[in-house]
mmCIF file of C-alpha atoms in Angstrom:
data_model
loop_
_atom_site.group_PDB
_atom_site.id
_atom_site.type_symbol
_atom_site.label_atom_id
_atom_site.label_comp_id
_atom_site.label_asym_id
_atom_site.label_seq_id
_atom_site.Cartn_x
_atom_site.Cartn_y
_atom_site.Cartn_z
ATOM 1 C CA UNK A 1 11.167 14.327 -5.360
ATOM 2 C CA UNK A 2 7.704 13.264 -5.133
ATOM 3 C CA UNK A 3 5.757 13.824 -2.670
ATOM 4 C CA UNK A 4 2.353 12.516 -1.155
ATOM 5 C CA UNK A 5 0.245 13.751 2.046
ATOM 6 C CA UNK A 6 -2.860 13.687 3.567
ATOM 7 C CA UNK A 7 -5.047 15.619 6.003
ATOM 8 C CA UNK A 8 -6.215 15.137 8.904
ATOM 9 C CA UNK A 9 -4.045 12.503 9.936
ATOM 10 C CA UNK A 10 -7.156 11.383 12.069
ATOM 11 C CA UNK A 11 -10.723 12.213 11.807
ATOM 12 C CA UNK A 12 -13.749 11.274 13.821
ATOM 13 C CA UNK A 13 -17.241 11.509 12.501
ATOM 14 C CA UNK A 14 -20.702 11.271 13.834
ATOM 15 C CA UNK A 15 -22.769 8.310 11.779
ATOM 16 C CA UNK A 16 -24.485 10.393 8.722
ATOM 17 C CA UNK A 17 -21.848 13.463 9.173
ATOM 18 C CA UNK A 18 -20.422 13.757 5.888
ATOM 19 C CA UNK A 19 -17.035 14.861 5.440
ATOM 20 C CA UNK A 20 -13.891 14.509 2.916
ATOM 21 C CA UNK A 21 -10.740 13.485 3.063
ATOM 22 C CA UNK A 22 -7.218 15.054 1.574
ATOM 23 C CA UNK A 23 -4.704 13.461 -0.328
ATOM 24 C CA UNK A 24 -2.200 16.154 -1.803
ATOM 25 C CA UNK A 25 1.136 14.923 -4.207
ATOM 26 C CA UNK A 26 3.194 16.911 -5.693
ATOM 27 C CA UNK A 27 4.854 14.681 -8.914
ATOM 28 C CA UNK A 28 6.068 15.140 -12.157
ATOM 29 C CA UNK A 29 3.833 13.596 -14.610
ATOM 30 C CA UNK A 30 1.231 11.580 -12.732
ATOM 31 C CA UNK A 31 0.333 8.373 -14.377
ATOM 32 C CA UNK A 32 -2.771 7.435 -11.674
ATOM 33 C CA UNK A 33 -3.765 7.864 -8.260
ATOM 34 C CA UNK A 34 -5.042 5.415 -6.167
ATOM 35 C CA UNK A 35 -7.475 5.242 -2.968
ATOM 36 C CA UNK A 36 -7.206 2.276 -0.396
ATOM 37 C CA UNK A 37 -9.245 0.931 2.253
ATOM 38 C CA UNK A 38 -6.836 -0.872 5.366
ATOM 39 C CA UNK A 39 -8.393 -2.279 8.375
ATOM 40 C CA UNK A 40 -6.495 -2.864 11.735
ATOM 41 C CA UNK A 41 -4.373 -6.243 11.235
ATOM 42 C CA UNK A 42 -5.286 -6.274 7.060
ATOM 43 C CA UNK A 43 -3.306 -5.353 4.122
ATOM 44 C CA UNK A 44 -4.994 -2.648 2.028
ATOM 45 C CA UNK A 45 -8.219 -2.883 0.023
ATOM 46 C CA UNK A 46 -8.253 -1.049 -3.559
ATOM 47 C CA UNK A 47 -10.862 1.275 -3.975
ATOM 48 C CA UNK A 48 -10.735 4.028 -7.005
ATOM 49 C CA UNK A 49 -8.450 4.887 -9.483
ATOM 50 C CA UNK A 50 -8.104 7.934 -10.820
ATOM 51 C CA UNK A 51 -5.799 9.384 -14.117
ATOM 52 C CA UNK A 52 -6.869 12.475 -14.876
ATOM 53 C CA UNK A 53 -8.014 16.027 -13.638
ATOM 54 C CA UNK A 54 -11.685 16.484 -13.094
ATOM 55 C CA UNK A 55 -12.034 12.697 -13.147
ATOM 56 C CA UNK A 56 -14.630 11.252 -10.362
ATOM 57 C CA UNK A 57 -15.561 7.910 -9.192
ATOM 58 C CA UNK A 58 -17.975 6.750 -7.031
ATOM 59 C CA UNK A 59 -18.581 3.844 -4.801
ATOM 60 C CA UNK A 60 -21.704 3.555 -2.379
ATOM 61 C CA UNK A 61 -21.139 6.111 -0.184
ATOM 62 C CA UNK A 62 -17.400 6.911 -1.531
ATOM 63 C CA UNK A 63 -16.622 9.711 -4.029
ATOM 64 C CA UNK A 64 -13.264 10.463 -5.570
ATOM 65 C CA UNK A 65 -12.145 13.425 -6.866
ATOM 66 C CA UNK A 66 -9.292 14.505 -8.880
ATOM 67 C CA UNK A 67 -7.575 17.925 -9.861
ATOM 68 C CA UNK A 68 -3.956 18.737 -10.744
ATOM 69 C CA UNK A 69 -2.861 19.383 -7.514
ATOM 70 C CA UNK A 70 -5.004 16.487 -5.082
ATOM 71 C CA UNK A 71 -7.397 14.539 -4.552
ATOM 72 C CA UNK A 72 -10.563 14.192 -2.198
ATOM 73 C CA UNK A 73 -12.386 11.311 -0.590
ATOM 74 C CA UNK A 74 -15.858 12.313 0.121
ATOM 75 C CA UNK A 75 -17.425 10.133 2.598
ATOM 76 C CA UNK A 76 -21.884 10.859 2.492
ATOM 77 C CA UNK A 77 -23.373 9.534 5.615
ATOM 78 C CA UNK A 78 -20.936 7.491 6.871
ATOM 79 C CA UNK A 79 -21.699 4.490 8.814
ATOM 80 C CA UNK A 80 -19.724 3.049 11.745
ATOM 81 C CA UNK A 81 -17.978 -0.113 9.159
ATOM 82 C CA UNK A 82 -16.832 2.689 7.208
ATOM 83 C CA UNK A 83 -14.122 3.270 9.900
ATOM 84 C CA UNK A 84 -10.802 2.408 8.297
ATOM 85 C CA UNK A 85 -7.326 4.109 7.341
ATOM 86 C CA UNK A 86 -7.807 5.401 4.449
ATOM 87 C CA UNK A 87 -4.538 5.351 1.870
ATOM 88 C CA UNK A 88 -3.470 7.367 -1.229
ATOM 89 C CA UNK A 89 -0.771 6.547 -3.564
ATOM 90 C CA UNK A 90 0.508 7.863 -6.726
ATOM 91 C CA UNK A 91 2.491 6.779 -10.004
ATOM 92 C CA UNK A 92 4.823 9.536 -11.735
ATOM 93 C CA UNK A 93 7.243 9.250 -14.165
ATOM 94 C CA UNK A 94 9.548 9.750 -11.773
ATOM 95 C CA UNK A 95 9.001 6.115 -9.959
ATOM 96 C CA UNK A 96 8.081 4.263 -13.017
ATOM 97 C CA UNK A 97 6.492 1.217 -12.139
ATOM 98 C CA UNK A 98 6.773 1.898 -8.062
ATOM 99 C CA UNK A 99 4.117 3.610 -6.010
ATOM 100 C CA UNK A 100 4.516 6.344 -3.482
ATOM 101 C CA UNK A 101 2.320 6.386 -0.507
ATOM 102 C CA UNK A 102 0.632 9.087 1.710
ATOM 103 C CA UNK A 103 0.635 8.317 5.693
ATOM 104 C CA UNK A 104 -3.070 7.980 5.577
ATOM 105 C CA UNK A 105 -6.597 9.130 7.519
ATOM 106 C CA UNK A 106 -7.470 7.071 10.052
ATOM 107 C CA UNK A 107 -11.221 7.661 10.378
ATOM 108 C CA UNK A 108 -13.153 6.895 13.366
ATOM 109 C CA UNK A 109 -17.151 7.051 12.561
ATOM 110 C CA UNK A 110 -19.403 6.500 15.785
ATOM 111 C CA UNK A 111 -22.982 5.165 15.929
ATOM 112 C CA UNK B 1 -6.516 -18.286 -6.512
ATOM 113 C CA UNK B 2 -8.846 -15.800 -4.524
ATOM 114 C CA UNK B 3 -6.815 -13.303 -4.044
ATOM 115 C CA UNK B 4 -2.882 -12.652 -2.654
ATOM 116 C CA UNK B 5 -1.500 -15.036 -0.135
ATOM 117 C CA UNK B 6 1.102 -14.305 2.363
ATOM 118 C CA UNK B 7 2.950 -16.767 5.266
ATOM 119 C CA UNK B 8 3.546 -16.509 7.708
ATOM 120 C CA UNK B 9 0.806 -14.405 9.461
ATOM 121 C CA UNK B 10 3.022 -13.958 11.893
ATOM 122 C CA UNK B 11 6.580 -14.407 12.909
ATOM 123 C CA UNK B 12 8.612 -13.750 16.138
ATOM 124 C CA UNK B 13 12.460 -13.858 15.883
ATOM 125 C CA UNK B 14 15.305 -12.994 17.729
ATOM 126 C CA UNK B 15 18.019 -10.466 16.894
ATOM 127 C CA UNK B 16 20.622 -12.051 14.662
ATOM 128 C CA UNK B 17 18.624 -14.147 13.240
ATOM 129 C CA UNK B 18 17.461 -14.848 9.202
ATOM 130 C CA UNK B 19 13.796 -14.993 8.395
ATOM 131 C CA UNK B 20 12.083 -15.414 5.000
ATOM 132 C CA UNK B 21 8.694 -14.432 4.596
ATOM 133 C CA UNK B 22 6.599 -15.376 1.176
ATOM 134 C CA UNK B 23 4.110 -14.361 -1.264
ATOM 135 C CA UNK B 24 1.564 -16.224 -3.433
ATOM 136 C CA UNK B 25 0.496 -13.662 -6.343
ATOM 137 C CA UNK B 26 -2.763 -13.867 -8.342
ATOM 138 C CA UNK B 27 -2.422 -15.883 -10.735
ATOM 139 C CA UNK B 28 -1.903 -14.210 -14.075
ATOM 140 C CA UNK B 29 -0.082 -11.355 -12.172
ATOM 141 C CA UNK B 30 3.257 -10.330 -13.976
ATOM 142 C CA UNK B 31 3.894 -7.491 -11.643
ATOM 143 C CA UNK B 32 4.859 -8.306 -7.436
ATOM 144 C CA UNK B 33 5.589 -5.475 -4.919
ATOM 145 C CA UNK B 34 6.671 -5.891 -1.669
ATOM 146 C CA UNK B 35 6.434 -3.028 1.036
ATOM 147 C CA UNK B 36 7.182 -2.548 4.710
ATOM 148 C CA UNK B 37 4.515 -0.575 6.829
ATOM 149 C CA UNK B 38 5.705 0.337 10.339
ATOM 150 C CA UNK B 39 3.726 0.410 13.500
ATOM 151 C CA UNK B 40 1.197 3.726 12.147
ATOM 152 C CA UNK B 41 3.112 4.885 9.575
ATOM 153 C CA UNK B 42 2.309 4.450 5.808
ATOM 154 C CA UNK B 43 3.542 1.881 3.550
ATOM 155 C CA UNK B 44 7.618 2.175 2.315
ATOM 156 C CA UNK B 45 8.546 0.179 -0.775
ATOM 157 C CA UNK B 46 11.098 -2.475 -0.681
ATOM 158 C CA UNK B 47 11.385 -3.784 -4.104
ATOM 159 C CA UNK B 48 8.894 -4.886 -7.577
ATOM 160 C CA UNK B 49 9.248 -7.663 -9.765
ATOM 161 C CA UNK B 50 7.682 -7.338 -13.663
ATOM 162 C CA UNK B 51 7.956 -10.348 -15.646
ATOM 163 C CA UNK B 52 11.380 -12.130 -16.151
ATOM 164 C CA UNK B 53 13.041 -7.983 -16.257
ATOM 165 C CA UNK B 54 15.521 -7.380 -13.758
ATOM 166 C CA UNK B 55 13.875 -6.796 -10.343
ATOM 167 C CA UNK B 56 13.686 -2.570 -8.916
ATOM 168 C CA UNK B 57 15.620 -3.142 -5.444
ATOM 169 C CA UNK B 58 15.909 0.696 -5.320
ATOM 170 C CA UNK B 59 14.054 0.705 -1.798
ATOM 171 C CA UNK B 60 15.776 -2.296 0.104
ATOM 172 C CA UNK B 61 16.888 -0.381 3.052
ATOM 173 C CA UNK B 62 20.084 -2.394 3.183
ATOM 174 C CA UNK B 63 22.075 -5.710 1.802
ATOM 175 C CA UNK B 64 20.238 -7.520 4.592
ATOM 176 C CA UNK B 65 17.398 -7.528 2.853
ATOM 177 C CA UNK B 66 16.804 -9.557 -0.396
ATOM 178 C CA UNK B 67 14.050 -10.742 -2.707
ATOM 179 C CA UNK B 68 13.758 -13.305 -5.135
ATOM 180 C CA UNK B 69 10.576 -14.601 -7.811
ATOM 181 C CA UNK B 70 10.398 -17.592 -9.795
ATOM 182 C CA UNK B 71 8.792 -16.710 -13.077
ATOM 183 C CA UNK B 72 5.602 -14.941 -12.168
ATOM 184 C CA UNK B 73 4.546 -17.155 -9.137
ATOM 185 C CA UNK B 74 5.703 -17.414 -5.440
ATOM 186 C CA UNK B 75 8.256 -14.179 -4.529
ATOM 187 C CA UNK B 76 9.985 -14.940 -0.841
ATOM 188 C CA UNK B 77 11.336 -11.734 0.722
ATOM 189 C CA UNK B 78 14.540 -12.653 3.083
ATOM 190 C CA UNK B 79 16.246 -10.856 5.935
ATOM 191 C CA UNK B 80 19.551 -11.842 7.251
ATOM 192 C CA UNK B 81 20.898 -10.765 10.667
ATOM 193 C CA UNK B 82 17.653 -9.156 11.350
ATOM 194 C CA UNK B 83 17.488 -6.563 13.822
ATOM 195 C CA UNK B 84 14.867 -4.488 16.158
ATOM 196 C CA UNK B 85 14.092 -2.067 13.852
ATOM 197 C CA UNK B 86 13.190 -4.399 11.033
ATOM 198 C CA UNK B 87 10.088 -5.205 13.442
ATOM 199 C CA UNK B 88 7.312 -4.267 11.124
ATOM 200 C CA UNK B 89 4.392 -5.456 8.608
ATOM 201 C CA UNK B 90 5.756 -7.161 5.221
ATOM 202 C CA UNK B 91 3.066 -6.506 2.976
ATOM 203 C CA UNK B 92 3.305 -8.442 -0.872
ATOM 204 C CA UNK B 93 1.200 -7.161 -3.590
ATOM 205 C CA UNK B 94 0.617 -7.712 -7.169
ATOM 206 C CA UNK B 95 -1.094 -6.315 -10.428
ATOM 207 C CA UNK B 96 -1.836 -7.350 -14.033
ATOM 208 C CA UNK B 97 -2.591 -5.142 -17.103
ATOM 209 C CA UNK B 98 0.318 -2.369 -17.526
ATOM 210 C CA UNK B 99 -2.610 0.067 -18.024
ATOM 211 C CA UNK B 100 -4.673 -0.650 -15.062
ATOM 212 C CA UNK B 101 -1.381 -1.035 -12.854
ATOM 213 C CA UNK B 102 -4.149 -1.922 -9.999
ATOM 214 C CA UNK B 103 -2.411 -3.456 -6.827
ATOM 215 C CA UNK B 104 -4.006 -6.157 -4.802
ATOM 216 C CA UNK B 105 -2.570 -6.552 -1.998
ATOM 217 C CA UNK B 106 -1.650 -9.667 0.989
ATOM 218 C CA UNK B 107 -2.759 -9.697 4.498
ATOM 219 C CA UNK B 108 0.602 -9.303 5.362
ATOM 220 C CA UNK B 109 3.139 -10.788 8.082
ATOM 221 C CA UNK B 110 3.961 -9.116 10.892
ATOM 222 C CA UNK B 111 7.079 -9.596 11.960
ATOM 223 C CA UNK B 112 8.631 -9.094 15.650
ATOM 224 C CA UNK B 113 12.185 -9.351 15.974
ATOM 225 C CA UNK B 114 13.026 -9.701 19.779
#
């Protein structure tokens, strides 16, 4: 069965004290991974996809990374409107079509 | 449109009773998700529409719950005899290219049931 998580489950930062985020799945044949954004009271915001290992993308102060086992959310100098839940979902063969979702980071960033 | 539209925002119900919540897609989206996300938990999948194929209900949580789409527009997701635990956020999403498979998602509704 697949499975998604991420670590921490919570995670407070300084404003400017970089840090990463976890998302770890364990699937057979991943077809894409996916980061989110959600804000309190929103539904989620898409931020990266990612298909392949070694495969980065970058978004102001956002990086994605992918290998064959997870993925990372680096977060450079955060700033306090970066606070959000952060998501991660994947697409296997397994699912087909559907998408499996991690619990989430909620991130806290103070000024 | 601008992006996904869901209504209500909100909805309060009591126990027993049927609601039906809706979804307004992009336009030009063939694909429509709809998920349930619990008070801090992560997001559950209910059921996904593609087209005019035969809708995945593989995570409807019971024959309470049911979904229907006309064509590749408006998707209402409806719950009879609703109950305590079906208090939660109804979240509707949708995608276009079946490369991309990118989800956009709604605002949600939350729904309290009394």
């Amino acid at each position: 069965e697949d499975q998604v998580t991420q670590s921490p489950e919570a995670l407070r930062l300084q404003e400017g004290e970089s840090s990463s985020l976890n998302c770890s799945y364990t699937v057979s044949g991943l077809r894409g991974l996916f980061w989110y954004r959600q804000d309190p009271g929103k539904g989620p915001e898409f931020l990266f996809t990612l298909y392949s290992a070694g495969e980065e993308k970058e978004k102001e102060r956002l990086k994605a990374t992918l290998t064959k086992k997870e993925s990372f959310l680096h977060i450079t100098a955060p700033k306090p409107e970066d606070s959000a839940t952060y998501l991660c979902a994947v697409r296997s063969d397994n699912y087909g079509q559907n998408f499996v979702f991690g619990p989430g980071t909620r991130l806290s960033v103070l000024p | 449109g601008a992006g996904v539209s869901q209504s209500p925002s909100n909805k309060v119900t009591e126990k027993g009773k049927d609601v039906e919540l809706r979804c307004d897609p992009i336009s030009g989206h063939t694909a429509l998700y709809w998920y349930r996300q619990r008070l801090g938990q992560g997001l559950e999948f209910l059921i996904y529409f593609q087209g005019n194929s035969a809708p995945d209900k593989s995570g409807l949580p019971s024959d309470r719950f049911s979904a229907e789409r006309t064509g590749e527009s408006v998707s209402t997701l409806t719950i009879q005899r609703t109950q305590q635990e079906d208090s939660a956020v109804y979240l509707c999403a949708s995608s276009s290219s079946q490369v991309m498979k990118t989800q956009y998602f709604g605002p949600g509704t939350r729904l309290l049931v009394l």
